[in-house]
XYZ file of C-alpha atoms in Angstrom:
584
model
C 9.807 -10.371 22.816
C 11.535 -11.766 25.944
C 11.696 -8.951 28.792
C 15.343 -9.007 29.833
C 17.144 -7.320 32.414
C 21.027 -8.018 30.598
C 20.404 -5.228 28.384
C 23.000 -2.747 28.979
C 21.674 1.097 29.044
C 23.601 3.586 26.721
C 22.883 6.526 29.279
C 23.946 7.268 32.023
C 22.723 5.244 34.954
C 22.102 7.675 37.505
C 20.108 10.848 36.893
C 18.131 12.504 39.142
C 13.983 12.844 38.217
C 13.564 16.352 37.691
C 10.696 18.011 35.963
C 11.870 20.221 33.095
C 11.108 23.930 33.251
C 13.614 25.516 30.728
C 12.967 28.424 28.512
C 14.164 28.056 25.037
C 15.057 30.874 21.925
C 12.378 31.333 19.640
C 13.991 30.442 16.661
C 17.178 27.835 15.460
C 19.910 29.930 17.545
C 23.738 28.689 16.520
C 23.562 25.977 19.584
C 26.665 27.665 21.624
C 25.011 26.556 25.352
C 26.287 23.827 27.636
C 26.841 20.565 26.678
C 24.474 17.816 27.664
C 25.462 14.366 28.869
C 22.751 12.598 28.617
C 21.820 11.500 24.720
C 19.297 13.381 22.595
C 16.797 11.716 20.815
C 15.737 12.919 16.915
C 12.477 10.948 16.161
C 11.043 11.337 12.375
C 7.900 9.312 11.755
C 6.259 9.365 8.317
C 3.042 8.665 7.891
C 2.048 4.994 5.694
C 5.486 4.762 4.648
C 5.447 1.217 3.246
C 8.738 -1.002 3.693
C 7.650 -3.829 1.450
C 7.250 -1.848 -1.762
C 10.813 -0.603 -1.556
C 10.107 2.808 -0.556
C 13.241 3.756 1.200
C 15.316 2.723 -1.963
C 14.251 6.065 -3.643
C 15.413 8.021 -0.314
C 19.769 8.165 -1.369
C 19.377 10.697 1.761
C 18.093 8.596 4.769
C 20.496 5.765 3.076
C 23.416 8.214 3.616
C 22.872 9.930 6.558
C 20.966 7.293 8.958
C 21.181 3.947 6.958
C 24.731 3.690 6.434
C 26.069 5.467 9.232
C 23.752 3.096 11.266
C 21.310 -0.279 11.377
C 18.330 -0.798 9.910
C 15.481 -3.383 11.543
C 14.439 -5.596 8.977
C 11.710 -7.328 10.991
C 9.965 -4.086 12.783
C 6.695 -3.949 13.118
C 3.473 -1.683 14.012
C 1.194 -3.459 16.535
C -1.753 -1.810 14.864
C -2.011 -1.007 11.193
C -4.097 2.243 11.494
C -2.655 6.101 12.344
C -3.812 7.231 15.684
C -3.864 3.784 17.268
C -0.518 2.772 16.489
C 0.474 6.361 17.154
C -0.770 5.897 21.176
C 1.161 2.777 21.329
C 4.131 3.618 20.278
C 4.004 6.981 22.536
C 2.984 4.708 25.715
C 4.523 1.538 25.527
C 1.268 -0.426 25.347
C -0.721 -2.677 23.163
C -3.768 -0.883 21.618
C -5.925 -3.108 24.242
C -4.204 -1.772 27.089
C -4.774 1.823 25.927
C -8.023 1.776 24.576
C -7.465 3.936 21.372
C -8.406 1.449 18.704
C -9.631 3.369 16.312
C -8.863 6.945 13.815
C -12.394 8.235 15.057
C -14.993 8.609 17.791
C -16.283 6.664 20.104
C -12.955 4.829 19.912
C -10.178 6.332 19.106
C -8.553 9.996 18.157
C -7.434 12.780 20.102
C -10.560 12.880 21.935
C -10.306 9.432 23.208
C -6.503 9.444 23.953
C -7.401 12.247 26.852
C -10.514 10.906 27.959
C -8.313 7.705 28.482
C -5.829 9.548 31.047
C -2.813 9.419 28.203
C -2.167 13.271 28.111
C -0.784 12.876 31.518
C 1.202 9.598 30.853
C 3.119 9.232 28.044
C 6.441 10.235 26.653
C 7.138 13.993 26.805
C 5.519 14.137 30.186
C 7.449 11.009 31.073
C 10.811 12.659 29.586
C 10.155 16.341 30.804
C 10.256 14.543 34.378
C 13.443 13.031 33.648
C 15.352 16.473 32.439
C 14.481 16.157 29.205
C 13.752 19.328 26.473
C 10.998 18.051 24.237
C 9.588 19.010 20.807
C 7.299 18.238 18.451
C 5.726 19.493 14.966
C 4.134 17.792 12.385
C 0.904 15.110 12.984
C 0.564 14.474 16.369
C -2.677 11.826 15.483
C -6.633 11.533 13.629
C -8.705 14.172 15.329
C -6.246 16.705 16.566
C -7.258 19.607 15.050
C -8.777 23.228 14.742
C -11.915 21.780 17.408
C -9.709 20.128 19.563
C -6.166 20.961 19.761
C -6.937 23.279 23.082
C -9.141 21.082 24.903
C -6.986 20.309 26.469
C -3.679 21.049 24.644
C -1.235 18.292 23.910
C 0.857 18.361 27.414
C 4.394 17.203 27.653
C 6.078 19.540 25.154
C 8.470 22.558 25.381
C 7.418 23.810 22.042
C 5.492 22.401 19.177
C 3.968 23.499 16.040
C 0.808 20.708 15.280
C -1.114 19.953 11.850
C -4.300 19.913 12.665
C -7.733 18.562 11.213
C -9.201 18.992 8.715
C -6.358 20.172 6.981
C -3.686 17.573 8.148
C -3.869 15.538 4.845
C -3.888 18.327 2.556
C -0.526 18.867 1.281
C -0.895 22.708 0.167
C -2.768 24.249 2.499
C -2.487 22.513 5.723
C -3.853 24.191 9.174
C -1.015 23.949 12.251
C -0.575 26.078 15.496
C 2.236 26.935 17.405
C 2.924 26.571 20.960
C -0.313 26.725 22.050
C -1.631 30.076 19.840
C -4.342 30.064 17.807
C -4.246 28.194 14.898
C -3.485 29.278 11.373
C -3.872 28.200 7.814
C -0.582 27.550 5.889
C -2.246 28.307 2.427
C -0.282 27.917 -1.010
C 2.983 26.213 1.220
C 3.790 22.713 1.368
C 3.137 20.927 4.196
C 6.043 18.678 4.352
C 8.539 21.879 3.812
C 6.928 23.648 6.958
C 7.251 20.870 9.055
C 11.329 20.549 7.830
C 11.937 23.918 8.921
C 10.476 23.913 11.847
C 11.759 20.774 13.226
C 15.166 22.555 12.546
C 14.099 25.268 14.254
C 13.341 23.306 17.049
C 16.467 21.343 16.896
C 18.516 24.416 16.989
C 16.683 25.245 20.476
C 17.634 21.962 21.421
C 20.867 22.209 20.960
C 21.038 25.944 22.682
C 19.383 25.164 25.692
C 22.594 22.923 26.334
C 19.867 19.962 28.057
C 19.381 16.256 26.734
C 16.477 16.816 24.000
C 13.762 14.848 22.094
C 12.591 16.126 18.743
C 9.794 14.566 17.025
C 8.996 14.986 13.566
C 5.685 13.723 11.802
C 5.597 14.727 8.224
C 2.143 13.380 6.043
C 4.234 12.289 3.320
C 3.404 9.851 1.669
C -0.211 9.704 3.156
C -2.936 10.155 0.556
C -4.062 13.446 -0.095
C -7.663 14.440 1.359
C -10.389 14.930 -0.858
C -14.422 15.499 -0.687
C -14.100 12.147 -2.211
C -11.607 10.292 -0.172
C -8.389 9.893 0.039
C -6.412 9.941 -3.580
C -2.970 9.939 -4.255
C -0.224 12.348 -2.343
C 0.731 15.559 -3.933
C 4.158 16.020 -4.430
C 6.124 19.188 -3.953
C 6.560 20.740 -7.422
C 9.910 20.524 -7.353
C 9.682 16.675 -7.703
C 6.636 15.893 -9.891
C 8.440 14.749 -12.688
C 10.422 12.260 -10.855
C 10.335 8.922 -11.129
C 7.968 8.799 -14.860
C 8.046 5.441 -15.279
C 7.738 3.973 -11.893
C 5.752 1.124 -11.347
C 4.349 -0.913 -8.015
C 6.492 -4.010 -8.008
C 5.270 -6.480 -9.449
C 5.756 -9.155 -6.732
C 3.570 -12.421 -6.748
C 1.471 -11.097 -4.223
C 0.352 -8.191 -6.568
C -3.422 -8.705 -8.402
C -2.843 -12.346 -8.660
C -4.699 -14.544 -10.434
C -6.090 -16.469 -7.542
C -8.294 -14.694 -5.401
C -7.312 -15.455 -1.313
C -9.614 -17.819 0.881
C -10.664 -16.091 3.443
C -12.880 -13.308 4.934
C -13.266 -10.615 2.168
C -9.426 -11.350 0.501
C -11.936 -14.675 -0.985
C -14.197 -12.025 -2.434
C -11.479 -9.333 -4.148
C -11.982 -9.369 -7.703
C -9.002 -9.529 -10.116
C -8.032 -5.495 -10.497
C -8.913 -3.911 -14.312
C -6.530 -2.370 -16.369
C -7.644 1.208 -15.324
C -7.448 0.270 -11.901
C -3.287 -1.411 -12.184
C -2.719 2.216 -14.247
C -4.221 4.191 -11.413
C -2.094 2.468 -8.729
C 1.200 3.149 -10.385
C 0.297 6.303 -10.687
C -0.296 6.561 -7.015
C 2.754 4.742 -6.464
C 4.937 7.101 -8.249
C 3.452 10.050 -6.192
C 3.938 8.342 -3.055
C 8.002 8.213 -3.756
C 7.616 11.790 -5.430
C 5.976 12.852 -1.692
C 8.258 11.401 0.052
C 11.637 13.443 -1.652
C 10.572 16.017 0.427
C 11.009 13.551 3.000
C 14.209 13.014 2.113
C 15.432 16.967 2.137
C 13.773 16.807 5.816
C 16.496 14.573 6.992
C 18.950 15.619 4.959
C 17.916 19.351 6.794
C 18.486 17.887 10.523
C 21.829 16.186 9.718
C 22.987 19.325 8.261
C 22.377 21.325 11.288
C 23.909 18.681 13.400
C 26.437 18.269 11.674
C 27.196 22.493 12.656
C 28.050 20.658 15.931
C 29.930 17.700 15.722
C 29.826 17.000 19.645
C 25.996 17.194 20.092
C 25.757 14.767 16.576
C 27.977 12.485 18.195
C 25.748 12.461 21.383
C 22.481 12.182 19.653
C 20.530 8.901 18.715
C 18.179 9.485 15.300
C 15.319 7.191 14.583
C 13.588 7.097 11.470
C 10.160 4.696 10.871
C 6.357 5.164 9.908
C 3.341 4.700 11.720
C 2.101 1.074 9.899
C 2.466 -0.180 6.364
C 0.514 0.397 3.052
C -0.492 -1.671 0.343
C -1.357 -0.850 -3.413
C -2.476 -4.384 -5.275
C -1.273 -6.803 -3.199
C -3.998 -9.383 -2.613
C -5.670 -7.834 -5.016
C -6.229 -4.917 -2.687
C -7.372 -1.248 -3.584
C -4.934 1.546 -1.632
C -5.082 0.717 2.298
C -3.246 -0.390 5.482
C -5.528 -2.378 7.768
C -4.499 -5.655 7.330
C -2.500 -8.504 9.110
C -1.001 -8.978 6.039
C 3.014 -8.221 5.502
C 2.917 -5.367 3.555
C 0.817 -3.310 6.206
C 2.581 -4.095 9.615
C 5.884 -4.523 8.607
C 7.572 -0.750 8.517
C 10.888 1.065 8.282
C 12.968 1.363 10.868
C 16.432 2.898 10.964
C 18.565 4.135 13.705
C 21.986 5.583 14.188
C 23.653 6.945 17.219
C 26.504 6.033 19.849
C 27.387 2.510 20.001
C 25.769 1.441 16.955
C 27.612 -0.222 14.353
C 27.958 1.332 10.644
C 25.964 0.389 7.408
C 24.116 -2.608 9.599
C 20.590 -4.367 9.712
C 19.236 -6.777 12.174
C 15.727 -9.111 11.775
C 15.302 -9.560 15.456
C 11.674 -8.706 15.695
C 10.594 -5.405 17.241
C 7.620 -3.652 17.505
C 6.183 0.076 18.206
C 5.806 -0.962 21.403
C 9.564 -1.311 21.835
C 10.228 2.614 20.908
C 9.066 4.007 24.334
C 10.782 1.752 26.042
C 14.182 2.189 24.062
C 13.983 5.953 24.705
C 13.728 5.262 28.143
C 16.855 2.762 27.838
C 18.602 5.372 26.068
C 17.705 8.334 28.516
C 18.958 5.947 31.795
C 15.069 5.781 33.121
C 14.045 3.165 34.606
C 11.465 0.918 32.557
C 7.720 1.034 33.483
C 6.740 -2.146 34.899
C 3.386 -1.635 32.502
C 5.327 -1.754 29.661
C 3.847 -3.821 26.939
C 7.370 -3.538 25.132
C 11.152 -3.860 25.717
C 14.212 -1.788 24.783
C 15.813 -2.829 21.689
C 19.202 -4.152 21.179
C 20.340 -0.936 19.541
C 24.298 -1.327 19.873
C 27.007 -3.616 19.669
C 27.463 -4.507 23.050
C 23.523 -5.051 23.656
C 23.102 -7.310 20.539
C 25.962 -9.551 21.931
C 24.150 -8.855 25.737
C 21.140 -10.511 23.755
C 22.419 -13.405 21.729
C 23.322 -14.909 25.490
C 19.645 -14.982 26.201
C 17.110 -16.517 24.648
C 15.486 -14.177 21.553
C 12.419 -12.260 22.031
C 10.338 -13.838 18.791
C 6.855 -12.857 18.908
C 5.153 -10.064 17.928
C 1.273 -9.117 18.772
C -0.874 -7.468 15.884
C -4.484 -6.272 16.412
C -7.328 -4.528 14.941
C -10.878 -3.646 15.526
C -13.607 -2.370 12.592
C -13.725 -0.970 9.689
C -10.600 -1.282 7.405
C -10.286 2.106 5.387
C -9.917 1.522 1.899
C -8.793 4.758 -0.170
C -8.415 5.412 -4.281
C -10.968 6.892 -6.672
C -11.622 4.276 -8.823
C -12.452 0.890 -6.326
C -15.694 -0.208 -5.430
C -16.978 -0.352 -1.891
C -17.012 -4.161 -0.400
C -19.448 -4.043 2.742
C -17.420 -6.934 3.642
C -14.028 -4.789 4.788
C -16.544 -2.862 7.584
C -16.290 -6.444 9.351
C -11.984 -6.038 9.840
C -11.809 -6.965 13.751
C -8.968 -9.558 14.153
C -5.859 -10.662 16.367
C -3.271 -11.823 14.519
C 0.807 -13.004 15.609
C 4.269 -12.400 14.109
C 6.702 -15.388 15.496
C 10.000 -14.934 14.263
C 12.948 -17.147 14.384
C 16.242 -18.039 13.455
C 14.632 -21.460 12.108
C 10.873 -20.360 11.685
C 9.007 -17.481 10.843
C 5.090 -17.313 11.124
C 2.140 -15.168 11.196
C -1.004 -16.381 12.299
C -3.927 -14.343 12.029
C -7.586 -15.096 13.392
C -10.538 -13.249 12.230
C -13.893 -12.102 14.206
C -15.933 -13.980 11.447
C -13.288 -16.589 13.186
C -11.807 -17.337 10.077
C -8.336 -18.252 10.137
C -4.642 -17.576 8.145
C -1.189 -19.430 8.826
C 1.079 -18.764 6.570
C 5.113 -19.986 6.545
C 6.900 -16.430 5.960
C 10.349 -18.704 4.951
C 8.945 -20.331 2.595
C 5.571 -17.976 1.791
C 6.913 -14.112 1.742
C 4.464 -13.304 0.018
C 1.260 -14.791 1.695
C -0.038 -16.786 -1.546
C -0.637 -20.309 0.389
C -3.253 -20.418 3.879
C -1.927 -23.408 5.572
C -4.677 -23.465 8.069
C -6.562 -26.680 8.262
C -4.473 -28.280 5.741
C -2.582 -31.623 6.381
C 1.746 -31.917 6.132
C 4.707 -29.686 7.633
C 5.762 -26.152 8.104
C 9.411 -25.551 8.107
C 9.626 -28.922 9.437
C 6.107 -28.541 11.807
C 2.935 -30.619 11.949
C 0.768 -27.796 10.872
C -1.888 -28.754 13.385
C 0.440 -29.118 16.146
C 1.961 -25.817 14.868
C -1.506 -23.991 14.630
C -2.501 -25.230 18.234
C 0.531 -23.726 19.573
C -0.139 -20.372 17.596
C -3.256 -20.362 19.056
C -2.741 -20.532 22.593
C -0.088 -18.306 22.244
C -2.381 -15.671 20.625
C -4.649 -16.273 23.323
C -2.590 -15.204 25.680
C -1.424 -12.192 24.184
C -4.932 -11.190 23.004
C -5.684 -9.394 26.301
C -2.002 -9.201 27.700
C -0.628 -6.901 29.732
C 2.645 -6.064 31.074
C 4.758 -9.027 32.161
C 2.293 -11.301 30.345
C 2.526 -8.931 26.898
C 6.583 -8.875 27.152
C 7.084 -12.828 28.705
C 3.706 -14.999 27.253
C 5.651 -18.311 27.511
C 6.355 -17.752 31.273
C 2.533 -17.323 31.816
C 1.605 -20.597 29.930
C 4.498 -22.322 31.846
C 5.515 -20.575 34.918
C 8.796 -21.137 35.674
C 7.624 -23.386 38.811
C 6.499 -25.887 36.373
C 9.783 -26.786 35.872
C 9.304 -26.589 32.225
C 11.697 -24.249 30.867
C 9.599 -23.119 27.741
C 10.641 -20.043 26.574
C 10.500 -19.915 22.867
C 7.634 -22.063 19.825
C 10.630 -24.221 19.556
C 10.646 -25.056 22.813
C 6.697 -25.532 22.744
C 6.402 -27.427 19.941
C 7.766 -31.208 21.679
C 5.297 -33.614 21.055
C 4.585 -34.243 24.727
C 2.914 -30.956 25.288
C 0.356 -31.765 22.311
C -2.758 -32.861 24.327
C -2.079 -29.926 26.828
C -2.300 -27.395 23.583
C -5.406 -29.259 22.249
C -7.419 -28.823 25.177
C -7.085 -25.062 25.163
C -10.082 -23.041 24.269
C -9.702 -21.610 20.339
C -9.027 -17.822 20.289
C -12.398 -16.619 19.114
C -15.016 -13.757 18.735
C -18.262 -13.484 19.508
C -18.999 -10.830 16.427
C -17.720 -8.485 14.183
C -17.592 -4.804 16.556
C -15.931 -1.377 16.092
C -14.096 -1.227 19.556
C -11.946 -3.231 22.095
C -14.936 -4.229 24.172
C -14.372 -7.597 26.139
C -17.889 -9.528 26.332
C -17.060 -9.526 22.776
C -13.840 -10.807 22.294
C -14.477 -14.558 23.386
C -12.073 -16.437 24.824
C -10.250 -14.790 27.216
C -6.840 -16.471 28.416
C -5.327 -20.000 28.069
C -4.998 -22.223 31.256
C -2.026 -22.847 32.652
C 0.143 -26.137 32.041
C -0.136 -28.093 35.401
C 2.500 -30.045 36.953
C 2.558 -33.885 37.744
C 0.162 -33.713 40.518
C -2.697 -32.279 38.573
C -2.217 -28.690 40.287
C -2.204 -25.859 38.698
C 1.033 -23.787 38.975
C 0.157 -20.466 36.666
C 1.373 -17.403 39.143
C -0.278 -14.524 37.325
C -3.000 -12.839 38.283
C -6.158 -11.666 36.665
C -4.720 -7.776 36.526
C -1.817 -8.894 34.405
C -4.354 -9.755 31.783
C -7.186 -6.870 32.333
């Protein structure tokens, strides 16, 4: 996305940096205390909430209270398709690269790794508690929090919270959490999903007491799989809601156990999926939507209790979204998330609030890494300059702020080792521990693209406006793409993915401006823009992204080549102004 400085904050501009210190009621209070200017922030995430599968049409709830009273982001995306990492992104503004959490588990990623990294210190409740800012949080704060870990140190950054923790975060009915930093306890024979609900209200009635600007976030499993000795299996509903839905199917799009296997990496090798195997995922299909009713009632919870006070509902901006994508069948594919593929980086994302038009949707592209920044937006703090992400264009005026500037299109996906297949009744492929890849979301009025490279350097281009469903690999093949020479197409993809590979900052938000710096005289802002002919030998003498092998972690003498060069101007000089920081 283009970095731009015409978007117009929603806050207030001037506020004074203060570190919040403020005591708050043990329990959901009636929310009689002075009024805050400033705009609270209500942030649910669920956890592998799909977008592609329709999901959110069996939630009448969200629809009523978020999705029609506000705008939903057709084309938002996670930057990583895998819990904790995306999770760390999102909470720091930052590409999984630049944070160094790339993984679920030790050596490279979880809780463990996010403090080791310096995170705890820097990243969004410590960044809003500096600001004046009340902060909360229950529910899954990310892989490897848990009864070992959760006080060593504890999470910092939050006024109260009440965590799941490991090992029980996945398991639906009896769940370990602890609260504000006490020793933690088991939550035996409740539902997990119904705890967290009533104690985010709880939490949003202190909110609303303490009479400051507030963030609440609220991280229910549903619809994760449920954890089992043997895996994960499907989610376990509340019992309430276990005969919903009987005849619910996964839809049946052309993507789902096709007849053709794909052509590369181990999508070549997926067999065609059995009877038993089809039956098993619409079972765990219909228990995902059961899981998430509960969901539902969560939100349906909040707006009730803000609705008690109409003034701090009117000042308060609600975000609802998951932390990456899920697939069931598609490709051919047992239950899972790690792909580049559609159905496993493109999420939910709905948001409501002051200034923001009614019953609307967008498909400017935004990512995970656009969240931190929009809180800040939305608080009146001014952005980090290592920001990976910009604010979105959440209201009126800074959608028509944006459409005078040219549109941020490209999105940045990444993923290193294993992918983590789940189900009960799919065979292990060797082949999926080898799931390292960078892969590109361009999106366009005119064009739409993903381009993904693998570390067996393998390679996928598909045309999203005429290929929604992935069926056809254009790489290497001969004729157009929405109206493209696909190999003048694929080496602009690539150089573009190079530079984004090991972006940071500036280079992350503006990549176009780094492979033609504005002295250049160039102007290139956008693929359109790229794609003249008379840049064509520039983009074929760019190094290919590539890798080196197949490992678990972000770790650079593997990761090949390492930045494009920059276009030179008519005297043979190079003009590229970055430097080698805004890369590493």
């Amino acid at each position: 996305m283009i970095h731009s400085t015409s978007f117009l904050a929603v806050a207030l501009l001037a506020l004074q940096a203060t570190a919040a210190n403020v005591t708050t009621p043990e329990n959901g209070g009636d929310g009689q205390g002075k009024k805050s200017t400033r705009p609270n922030i209500v942030f649910i995430m669920t956890d592998d909430q799909d977008k592609l599968m329709d999901s959110t049409d069996y939630q009448p709830l969200l629809k009523k209270y978020i999705g029609e009273q506000g705008i939903e982001f057709h084309k938002h995306f996670c930057t990583v398709s895998l819990c904790c990492p995306s999770r760390v992104s999102l909470l720091t503004g930052k590409a999984a690269h630049n944070t160094n959490v790339t993984d679920v588990r030790s050596p490279y990623g979880g809780y463990p790794k996010f403090v080791a990294e310096g995170h705890n210190e820097n990243y969004l409740p410590v960044w809003l508690q500096q600001a004046g800012y009340n902060t909360y949080y229950t529910g899954k704060l990310m892989n490897m929090h848990g009864v070992r870990t959760y006080n060593n140190p504890f999470p910092a950054g939050w006024n109260r919270s009440d965590y799941l923790l490991d090992p029980g975060t996945y398991r639906y009915l009896n769940s370990y959490m602890s609260l504000d930093e006490q020793e933690y306890r088991s939550m035996a024979g409740t539902y997990s999903t119904d705890n967290i609900r009533d104690r985010a209200v709880e939490f949003l009635g202190n909110g609303i007491d303490a009479g400051e600007p507030f963030f609440l976030g609220v991280a229910p499993i549903g619809p994760h799989g449920q954890g089992t000795p043997q895996g994960f299996d499907h989610p376990i509903p509340a019992d309430r809601h276990k005969d919903l839905f009987p005849d619910l199917q996964v839809p049946r799009t052309a993507n789902f156990n096709p007849d053709a296997a794909g052509d590369v990496h181990y999508l070549a090798s997926a067999p065609k999926l059995a009877p038993h195997q089809v039956e098993y995922l619409d079972e765990y299909y219909r228990r995902r939507i059961q899981a998430l009713q509960s969901v539902d009632e969560l939100v349906e919870a909040l707006m009730l209790k803000l609705e008690q006070h109409p003034d701090v509902l009117a000042n308060t901006y609600l975000f609802y979204t998951s932390d990456n994508g899920y697939h069931l069948g598609q490709h051919r594919l047992p239950p899972g998330k790690c792909t580049s593929m559609e159905d496993d980086i493109n999420v939910p994302l709905f948001v409501r609030g002051p200034g923001i038009a009614r019953n609307a949707s967008i498909s400017i592209p935004t990512s995970h890494t656009d969240l931190t920044p929009t809180f800040f937006q939305i608080a009146g703090i001014d952005l980090r300059d290592d920001f990976d992400g910009v604010p979105m264009p959440l209201t009126v005026e800074q959608q028509q702020q944006q459409s005078k500037t040219v549109k941020g299109e490209h999105i940045n996906v990444e993923y290193w080792g294993n992918a983590y297949l789940e189900g009960t009744v799919f065979p292990h492929d060797p082949a999926t521990a080898r799931n390292t890849y960078k892969a590109l979301r361009v999106v366009a009025d005119n064009y739409d693209f993903m381009y993904t490279v693998w570390c067996t350097n393998e390679r996928m281009l598909y045309d999203m406006k005429q290929d929604p469903y992935q069926m056809n690999n254009l790489y290497g093949t001969s004729g157009n793409a929405t109206g493209y020479p696909v190999d003048q197409l694929e080496a602009r993809l690539d150089t573009l993915l190079l530079t984004l590979k090991n972006c940071k900052g500036e280079v992350c938000r503006q990549p176009w401006s780094f492979v033609f710096p504005p002295s250049s005289g160039q102007g290139i802002q956008t693929l359109a823009d790229a794609m003249d002919p008379k840049y064509d030998e520039f983009f074929r003498s760019q190094e290919p992204v590539s890798f080196l092998d197949c490992v678990k972690g972000y770790l650079l003498e593997y990761e090949g080549s390492f930045a494009p060069q920059p276009f030179v101007n008519a005297k043979g000089e190079a003009v590229l102004e970055a430097r080698m920081e805004d890369w590493v």
